[in-house]
PDB file of C-alpha atoms in Angstrom:
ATOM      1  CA  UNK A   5       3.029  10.078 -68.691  1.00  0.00           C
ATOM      2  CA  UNK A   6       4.101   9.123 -64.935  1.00  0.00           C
ATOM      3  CA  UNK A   7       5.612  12.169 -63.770  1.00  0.00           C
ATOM      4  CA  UNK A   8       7.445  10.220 -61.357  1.00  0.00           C
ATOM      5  CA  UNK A   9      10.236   9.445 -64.199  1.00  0.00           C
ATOM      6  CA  UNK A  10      10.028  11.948 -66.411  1.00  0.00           C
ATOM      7  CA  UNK A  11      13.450  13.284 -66.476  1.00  0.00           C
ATOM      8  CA  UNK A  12      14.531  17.330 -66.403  1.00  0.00           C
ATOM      9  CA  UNK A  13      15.435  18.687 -69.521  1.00  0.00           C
ATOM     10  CA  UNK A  14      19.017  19.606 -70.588  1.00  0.00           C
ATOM     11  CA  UNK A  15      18.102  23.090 -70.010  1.00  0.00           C
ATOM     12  CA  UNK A  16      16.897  22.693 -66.128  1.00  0.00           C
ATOM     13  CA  UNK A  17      18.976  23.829 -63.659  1.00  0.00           C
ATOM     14  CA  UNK A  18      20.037  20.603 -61.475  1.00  0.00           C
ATOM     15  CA  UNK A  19      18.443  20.409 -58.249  1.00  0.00           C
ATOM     16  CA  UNK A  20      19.439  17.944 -55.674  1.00  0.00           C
ATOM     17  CA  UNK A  21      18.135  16.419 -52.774  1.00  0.00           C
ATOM     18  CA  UNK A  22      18.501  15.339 -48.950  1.00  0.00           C
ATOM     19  CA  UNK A  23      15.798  13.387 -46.654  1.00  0.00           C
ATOM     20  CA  UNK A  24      17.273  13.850 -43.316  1.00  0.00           C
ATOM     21  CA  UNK A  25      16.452  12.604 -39.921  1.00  0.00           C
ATOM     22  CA  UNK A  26      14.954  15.383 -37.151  1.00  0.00           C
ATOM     23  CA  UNK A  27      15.463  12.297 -34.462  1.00  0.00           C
ATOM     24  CA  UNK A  28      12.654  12.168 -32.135  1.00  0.00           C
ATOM     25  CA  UNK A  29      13.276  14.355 -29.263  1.00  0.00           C
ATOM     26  CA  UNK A  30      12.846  18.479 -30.562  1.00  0.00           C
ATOM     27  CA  UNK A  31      15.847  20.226 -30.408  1.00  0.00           C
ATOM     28  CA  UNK A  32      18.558  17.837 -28.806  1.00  0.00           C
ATOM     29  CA  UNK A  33      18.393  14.583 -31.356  1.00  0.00           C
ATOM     30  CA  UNK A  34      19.789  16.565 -34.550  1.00  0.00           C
ATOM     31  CA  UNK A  35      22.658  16.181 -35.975  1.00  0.00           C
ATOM     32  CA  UNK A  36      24.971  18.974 -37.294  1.00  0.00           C
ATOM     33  CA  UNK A  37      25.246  17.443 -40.853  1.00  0.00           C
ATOM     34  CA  UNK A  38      20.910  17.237 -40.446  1.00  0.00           C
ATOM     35  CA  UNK A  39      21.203  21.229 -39.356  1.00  0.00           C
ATOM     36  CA  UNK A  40      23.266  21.624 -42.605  1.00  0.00           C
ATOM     37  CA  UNK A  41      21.320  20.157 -44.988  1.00  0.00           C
ATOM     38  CA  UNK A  42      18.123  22.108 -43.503  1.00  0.00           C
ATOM     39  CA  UNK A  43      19.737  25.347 -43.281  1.00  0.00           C
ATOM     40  CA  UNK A  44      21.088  25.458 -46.877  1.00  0.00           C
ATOM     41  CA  UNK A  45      18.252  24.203 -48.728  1.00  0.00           C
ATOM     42  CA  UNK A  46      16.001  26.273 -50.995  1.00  0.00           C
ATOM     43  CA  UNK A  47      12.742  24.643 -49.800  1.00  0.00           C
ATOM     44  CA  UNK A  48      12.220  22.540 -46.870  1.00  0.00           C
ATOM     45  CA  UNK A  49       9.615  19.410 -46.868  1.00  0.00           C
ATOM     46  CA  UNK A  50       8.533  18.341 -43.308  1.00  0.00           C
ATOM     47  CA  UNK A  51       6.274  15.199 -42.021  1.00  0.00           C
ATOM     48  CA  UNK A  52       7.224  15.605 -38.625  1.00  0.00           C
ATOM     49  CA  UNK A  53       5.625  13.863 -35.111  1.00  0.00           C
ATOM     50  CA  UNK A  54       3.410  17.049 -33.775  1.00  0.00           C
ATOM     51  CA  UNK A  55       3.167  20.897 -34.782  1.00  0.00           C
ATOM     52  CA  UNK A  56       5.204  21.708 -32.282  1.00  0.00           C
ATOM     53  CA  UNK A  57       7.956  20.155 -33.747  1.00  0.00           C
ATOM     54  CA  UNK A  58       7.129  22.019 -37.163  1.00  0.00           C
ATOM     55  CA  UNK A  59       7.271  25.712 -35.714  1.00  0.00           C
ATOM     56  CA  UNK A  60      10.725  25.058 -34.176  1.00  0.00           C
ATOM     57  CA  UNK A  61      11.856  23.774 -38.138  1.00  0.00           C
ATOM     58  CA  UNK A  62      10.532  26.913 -39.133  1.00  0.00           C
ATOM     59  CA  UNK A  63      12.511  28.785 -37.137  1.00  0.00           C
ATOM     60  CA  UNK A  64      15.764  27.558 -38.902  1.00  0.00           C
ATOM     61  CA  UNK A  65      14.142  28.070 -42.333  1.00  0.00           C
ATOM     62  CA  UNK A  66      11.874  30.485 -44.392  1.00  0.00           C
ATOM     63  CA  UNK A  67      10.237  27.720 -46.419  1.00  0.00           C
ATOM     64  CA  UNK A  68       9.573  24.807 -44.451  1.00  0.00           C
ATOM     65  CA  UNK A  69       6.136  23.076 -46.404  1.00  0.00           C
ATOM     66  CA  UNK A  70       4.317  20.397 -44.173  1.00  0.00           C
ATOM     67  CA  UNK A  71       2.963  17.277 -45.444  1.00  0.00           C
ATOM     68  CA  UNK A  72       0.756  16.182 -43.082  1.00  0.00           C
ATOM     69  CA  UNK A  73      -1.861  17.908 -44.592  1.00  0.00           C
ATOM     70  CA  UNK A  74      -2.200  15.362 -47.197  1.00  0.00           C
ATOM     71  CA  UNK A  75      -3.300  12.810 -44.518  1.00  0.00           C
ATOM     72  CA  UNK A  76      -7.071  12.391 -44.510  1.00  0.00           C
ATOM     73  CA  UNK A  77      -9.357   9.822 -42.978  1.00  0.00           C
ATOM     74  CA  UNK A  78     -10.462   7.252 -45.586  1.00  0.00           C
ATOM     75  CA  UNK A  79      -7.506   7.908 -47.845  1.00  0.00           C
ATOM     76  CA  UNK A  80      -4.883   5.192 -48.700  1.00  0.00           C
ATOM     77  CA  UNK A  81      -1.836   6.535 -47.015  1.00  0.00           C
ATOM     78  CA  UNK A  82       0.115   4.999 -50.209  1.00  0.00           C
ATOM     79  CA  UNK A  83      -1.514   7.623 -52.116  1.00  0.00           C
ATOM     80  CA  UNK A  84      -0.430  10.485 -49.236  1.00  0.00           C
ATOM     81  CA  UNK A  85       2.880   8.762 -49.307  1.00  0.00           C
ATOM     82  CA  UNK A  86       3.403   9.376 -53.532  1.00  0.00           C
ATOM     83  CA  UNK A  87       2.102  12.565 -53.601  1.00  0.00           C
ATOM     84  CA  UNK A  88       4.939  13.199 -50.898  1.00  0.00           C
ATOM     85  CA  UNK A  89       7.146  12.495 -53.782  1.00  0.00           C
ATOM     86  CA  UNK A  90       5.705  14.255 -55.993  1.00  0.00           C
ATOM     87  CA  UNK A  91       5.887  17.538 -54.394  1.00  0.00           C
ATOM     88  CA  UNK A  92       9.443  16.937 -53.578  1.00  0.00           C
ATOM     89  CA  UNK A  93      10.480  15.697 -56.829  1.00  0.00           C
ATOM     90  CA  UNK A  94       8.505  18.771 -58.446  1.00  0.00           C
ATOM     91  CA  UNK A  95      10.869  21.118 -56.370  1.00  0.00           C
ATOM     92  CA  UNK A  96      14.357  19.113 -57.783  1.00  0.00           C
ATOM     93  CA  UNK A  97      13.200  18.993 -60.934  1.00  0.00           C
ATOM     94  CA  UNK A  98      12.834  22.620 -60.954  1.00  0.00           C
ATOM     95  CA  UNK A  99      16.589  22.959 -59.793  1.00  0.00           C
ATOM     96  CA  UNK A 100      16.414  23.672 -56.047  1.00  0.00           C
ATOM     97  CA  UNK A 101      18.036  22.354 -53.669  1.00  0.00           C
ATOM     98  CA  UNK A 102      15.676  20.198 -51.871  1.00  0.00           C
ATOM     99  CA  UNK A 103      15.602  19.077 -47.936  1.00  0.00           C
ATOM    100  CA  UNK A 104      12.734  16.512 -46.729  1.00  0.00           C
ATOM    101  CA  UNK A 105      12.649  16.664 -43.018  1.00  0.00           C
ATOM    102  CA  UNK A 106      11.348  13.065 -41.093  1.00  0.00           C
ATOM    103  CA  UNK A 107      10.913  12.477 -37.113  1.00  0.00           C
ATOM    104  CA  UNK A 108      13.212   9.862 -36.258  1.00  0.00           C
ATOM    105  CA  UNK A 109      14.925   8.302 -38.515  1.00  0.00           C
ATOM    106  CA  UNK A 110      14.374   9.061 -42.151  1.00  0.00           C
ATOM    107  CA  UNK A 111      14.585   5.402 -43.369  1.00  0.00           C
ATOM    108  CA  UNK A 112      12.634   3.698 -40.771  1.00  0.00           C
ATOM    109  CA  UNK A 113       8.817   2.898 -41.214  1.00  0.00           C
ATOM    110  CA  UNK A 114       8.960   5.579 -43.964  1.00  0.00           C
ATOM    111  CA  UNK A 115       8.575   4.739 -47.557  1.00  0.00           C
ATOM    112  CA  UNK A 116       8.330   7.815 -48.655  1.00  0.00           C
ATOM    113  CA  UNK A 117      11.859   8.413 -48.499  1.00  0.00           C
ATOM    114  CA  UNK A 118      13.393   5.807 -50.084  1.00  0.00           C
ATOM    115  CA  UNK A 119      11.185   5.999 -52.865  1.00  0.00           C
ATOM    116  CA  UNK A 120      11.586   9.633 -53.415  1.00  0.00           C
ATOM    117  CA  UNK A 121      16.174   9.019 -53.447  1.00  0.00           C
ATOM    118  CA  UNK A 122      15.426   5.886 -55.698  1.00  0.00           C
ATOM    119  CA  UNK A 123      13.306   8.452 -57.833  1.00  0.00           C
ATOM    120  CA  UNK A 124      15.851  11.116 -58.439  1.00  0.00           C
ATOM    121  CA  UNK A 125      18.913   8.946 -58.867  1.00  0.00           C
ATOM    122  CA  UNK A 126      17.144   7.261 -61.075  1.00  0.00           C
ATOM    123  CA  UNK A 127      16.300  11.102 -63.096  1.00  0.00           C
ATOM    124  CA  UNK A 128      20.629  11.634 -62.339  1.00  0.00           C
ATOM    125  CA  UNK A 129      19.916  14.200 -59.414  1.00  0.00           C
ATOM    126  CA  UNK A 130      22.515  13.748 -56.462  1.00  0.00           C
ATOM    127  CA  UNK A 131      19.917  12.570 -53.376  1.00  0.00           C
ATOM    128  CA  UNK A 132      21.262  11.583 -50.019  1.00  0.00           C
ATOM    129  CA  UNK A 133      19.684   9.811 -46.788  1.00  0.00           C
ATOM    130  CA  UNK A 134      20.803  11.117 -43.881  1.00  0.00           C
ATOM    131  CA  UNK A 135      20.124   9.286 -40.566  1.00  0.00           C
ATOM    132  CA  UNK A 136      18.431  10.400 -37.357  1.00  0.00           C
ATOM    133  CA  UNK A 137      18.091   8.910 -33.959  1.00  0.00           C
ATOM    134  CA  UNK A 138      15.203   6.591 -33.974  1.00  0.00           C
ATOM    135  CA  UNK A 139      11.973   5.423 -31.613  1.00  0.00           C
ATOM    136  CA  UNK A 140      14.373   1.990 -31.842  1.00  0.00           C
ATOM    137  CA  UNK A 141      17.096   3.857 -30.534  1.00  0.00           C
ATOM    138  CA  UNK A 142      15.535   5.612 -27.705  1.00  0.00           C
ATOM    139  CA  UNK A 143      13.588   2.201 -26.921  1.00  0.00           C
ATOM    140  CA  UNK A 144      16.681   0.237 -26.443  1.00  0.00           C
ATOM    141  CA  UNK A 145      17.942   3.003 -23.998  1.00  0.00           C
ATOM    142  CA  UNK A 146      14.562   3.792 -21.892  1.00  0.00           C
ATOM    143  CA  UNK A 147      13.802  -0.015 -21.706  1.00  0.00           C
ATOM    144  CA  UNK A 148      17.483  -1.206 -20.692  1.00  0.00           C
ATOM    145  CA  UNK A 149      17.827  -3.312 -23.632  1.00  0.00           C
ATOM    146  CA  UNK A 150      21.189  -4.624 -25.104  1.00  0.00           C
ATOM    147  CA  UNK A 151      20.230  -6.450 -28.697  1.00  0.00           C
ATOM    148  CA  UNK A 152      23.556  -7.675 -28.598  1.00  0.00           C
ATOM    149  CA  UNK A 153      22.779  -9.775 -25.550  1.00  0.00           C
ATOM    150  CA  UNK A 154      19.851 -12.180 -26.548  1.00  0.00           C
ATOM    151  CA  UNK A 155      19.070 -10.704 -29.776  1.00  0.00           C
ATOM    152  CA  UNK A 156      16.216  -8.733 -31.024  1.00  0.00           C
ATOM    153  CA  UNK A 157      13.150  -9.767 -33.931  1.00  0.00           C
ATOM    154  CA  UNK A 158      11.234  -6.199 -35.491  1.00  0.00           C
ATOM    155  CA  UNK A 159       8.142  -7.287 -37.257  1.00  0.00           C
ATOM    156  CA  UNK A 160       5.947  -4.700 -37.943  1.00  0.00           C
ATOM    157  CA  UNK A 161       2.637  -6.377 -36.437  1.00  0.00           C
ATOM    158  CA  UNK A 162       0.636  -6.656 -39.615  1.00  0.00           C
ATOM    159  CA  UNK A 163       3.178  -9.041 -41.311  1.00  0.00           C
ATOM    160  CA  UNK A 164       2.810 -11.492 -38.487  1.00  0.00           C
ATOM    161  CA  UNK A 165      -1.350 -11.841 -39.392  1.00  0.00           C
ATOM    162  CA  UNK A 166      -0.618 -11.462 -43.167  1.00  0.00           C
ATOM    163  CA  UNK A 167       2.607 -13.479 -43.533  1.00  0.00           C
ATOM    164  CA  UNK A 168       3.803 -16.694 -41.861  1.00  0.00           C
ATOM    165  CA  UNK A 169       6.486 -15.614 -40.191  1.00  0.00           C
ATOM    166  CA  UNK A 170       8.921 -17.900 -37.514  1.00  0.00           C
ATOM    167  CA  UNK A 171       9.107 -15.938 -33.864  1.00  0.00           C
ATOM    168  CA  UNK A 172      12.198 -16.781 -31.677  1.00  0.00           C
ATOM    169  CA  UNK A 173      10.573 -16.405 -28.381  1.00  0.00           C
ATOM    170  CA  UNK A 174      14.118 -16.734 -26.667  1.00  0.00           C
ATOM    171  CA  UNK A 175      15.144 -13.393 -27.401  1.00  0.00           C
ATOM    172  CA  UNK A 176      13.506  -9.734 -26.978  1.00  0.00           C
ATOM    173  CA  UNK A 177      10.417  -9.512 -29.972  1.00  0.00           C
ATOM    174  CA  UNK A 178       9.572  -5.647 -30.784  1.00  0.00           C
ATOM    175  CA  UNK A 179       6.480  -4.977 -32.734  1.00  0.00           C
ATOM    176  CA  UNK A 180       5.555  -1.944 -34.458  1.00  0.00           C
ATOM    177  CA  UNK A 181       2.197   0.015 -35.449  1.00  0.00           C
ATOM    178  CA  UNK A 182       0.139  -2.247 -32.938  1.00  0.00           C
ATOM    179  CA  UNK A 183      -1.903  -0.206 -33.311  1.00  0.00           C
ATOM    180  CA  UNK A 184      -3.264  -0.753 -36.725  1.00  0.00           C
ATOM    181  CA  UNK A 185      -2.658  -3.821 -36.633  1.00  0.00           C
ATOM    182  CA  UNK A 186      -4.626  -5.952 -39.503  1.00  0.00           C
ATOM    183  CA  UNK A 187      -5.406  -2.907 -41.436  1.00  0.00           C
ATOM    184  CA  UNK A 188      -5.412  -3.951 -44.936  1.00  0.00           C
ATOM    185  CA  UNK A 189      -6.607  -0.995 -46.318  1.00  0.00           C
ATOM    186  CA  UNK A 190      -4.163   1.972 -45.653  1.00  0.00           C
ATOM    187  CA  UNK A 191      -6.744   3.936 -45.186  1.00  0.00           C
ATOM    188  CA  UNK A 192      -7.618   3.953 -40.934  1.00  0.00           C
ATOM    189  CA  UNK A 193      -5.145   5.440 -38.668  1.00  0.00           C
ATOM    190  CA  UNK A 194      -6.379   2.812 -36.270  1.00  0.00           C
ATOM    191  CA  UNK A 195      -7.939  -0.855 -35.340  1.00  0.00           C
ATOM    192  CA  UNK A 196      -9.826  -2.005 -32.290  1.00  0.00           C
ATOM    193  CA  UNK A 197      -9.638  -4.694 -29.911  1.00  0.00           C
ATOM    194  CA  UNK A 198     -10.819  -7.549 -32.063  1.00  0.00           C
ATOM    195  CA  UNK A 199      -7.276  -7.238 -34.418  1.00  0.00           C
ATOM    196  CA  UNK A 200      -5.407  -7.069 -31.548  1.00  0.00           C
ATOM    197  CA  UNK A 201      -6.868 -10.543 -30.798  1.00  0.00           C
ATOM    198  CA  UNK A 202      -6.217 -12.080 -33.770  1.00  0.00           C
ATOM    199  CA  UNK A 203      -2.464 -10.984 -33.029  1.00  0.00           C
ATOM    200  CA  UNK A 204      -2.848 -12.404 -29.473  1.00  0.00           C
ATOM    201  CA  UNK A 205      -3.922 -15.544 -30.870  1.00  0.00           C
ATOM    202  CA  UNK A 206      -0.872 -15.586 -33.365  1.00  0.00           C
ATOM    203  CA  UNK A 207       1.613 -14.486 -29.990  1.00  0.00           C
ATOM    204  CA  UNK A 208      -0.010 -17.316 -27.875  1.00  0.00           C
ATOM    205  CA  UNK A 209       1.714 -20.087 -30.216  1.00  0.00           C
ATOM    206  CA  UNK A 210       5.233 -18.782 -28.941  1.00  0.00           C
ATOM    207  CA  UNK A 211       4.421 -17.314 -25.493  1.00  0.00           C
ATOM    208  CA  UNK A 212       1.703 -17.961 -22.872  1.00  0.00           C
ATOM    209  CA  UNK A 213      -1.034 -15.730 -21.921  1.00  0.00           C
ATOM    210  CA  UNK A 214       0.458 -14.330 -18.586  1.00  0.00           C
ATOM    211  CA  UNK A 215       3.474 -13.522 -20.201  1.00  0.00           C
ATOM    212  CA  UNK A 216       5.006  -9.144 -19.808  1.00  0.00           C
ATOM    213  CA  UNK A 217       4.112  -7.223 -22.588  1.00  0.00           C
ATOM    214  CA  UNK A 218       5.446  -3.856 -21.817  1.00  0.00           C
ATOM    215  CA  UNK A 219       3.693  -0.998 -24.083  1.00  0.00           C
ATOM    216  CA  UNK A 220       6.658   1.698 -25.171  1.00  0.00           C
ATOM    217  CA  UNK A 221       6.223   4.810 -26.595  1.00  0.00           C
ATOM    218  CA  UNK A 222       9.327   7.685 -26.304  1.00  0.00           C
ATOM    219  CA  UNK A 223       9.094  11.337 -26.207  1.00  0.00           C
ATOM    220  CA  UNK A 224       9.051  14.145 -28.757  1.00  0.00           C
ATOM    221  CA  UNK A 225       9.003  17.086 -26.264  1.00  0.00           C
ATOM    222  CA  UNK A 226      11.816  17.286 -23.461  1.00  0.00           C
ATOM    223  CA  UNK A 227       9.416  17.612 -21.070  1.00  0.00           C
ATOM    224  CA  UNK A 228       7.997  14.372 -21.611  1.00  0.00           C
ATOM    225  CA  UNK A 229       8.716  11.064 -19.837  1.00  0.00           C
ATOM    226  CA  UNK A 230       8.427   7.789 -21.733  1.00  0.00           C
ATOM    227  CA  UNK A 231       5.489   6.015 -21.835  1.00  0.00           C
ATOM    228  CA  UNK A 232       6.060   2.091 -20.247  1.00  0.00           C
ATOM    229  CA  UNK A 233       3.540   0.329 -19.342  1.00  0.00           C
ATOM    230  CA  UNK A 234       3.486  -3.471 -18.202  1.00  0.00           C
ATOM    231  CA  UNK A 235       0.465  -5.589 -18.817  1.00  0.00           C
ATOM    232  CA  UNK A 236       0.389  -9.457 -19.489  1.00  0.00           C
ATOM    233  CA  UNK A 237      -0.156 -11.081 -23.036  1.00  0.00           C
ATOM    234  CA  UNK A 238      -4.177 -11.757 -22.577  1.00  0.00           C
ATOM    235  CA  UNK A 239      -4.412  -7.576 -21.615  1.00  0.00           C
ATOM    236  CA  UNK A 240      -2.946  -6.310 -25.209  1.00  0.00           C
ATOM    237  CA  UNK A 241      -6.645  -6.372 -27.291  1.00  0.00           C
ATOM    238  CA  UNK A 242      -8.277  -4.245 -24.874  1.00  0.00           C
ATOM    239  CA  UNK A 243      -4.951  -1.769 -23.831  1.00  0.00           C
ATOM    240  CA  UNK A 244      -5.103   1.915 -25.142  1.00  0.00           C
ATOM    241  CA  UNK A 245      -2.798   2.163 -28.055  1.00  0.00           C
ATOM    242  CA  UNK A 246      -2.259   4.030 -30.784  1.00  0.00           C
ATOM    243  CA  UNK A 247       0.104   3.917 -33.918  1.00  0.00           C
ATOM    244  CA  UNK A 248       2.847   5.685 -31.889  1.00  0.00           C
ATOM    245  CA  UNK A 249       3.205   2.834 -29.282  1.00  0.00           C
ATOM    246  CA  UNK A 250       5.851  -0.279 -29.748  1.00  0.00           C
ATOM    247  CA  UNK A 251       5.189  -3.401 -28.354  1.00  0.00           C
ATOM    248  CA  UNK A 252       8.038  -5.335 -26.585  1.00  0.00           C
ATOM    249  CA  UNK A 253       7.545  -8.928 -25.375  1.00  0.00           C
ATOM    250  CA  UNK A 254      11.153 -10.081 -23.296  1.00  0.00           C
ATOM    251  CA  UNK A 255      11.916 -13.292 -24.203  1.00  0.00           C
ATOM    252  CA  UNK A 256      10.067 -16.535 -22.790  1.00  0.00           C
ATOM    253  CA  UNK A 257      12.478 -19.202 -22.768  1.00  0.00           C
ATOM    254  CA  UNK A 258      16.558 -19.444 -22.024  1.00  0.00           C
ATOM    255  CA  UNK A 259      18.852 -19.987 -24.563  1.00  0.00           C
ATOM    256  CA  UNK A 260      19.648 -23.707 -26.002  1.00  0.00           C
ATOM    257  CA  UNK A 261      22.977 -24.426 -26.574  1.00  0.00           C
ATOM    258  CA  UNK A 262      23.915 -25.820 -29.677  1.00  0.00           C
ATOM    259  CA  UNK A 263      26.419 -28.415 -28.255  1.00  0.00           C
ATOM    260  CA  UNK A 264      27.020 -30.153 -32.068  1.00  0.00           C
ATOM    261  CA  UNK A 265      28.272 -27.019 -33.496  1.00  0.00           C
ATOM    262  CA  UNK A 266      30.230 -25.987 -30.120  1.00  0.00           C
ATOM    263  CA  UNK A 267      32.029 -29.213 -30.208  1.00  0.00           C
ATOM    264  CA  UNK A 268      32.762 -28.500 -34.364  1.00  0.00           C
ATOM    265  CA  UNK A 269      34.060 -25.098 -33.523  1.00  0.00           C
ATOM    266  CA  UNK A 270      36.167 -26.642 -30.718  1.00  0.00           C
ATOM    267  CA  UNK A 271      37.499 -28.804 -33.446  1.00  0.00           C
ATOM    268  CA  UNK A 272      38.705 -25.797 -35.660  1.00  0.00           C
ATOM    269  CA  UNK A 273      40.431 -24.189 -32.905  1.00  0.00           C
ATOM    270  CA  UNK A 274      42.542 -27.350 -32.141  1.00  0.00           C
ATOM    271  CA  UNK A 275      43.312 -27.489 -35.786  1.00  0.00           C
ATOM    272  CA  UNK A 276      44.645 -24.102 -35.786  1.00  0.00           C
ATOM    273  CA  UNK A 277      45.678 -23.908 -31.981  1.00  0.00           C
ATOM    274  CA  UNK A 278      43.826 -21.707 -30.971  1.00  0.00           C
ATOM    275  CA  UNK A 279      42.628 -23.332 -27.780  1.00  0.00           C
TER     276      UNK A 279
END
């Protein structure tokens, strides 16, 4: 039977569950609510970004279990990522009061998760996301950017090689996990230079060679600096990079109005005189 949905008997005690986010800066980036939920669990999950990170969550709680340990070099991270679920699940099903702690954001590049919240909802246990300052968040505000002023596409840089997907190269496109980029196997923590190529050869339809390509990563430690680096488009296969860095191309071309539609619109507010 898949443990996954087997449902608590009548008799169990009903846990519950919270995946919160820790944000991605120790110590100033969580919440109060996050704090909460930590503080009054019964057993704390954490796949945090280093081990520093982990000892100060273990300073707020006497159970704090890490999952990194299920990572492992030739392993499918889908199967890391269920047995993640499992060992949370295991813990509401028993009737505690369960906390799963996540860098960043606890919805973002994390399937883990969801799955685990669709999982006990689905087994009538009360499971809540709660959200956590992002990599996206602290990218916007190291690089300057405003996606409200030209607009911003996420791929995450696999789906561009493995899906046809349509680029809009006038406003800011942010790639994620360049670094294993092309990986179909879930199982490497990295690719070389040759994927990055292929992706390269896929950017080169929307943007030419010589375009910026800045190479983003944000900090986990307060005495860190963010990592920005500028190269051109033909430099990506050979830069260092590892799953941690985000890849922002600004856009290549201006704008286009859309005169037919402005000149519709125009027509709307005269009917209702509003110009």
């Amino acid at each position: 039977m898949d443990t996954l949905t087997t449902p608590p008997s009548n008799d169990t005690p009903r846990g519950s569950l919270a995946c919160v986010g820790m944000g991605m800066t120790l110590g100033s980036h969580l919440t109060p609510l996050a704090r909460s939920h930590i503080e009054q669990a019964d057993v704390v999950f954490a796949a945090l970004s280093d081990g520093i990170v982990e000892l100060w969550l273990q300073r707020m709680h006497p159970d704090v279990r890490s999952l990194q340990p299920y990572y492992a070099e030739g392993k499918s991270r889908m199967v890391t990522y269920r047995q993640w679920v499992e060992l949370m699940m295991t813990e509401v099903r028993a009737g505690k009061k369960v906390c799963g702690v996540f860098y960043g954001h606890p919805g973002i590049f994390a399937w883990s998760p969801h799955k685990v919240i669709e999982v006990a909802r689905a087994e009538g246990f009360a499971a809540h996301m709660e959200p956590g300052i992002s990599a996206e968040d602290c990218l916007y505000a190291d690089l300057g950017i405003d996606p409200g002023r030209l607009g911003c596409q996420h791929f995450e840089a696999s789906q561009l090689l493995f899906y046809e997907r349509r680029i809009d190269p006038t406003g800011y496109l942010i790639l994620w996990q360049v670094g294993l980029v092309g990986d179909l196997s879930l199982k490497r923590f990295s690719t070389g230079p040759a994927y990055r190529q292929v992706l390269v050869d896929v950017l080169s339809q929307d943007y030419p060679l010589d375009h910026e390509v800045i190479i983003y990563r944000g900090v986990t430690l307060p005495i860190q600096k963010p990592r920005i680096h500028r190269i051109v488009l033909r430099d990506l296969p050979n830069a260092t990079l590892t799953a941690e860095e985000t890849v922002v191309l600004p856009p290549a071309a201006p704008l286009k109005l859309n005169l037919a539609m402005r000149e519709r619109l125009m027509e709307l507010d005269k009917a209702y005189s509003v110009a």
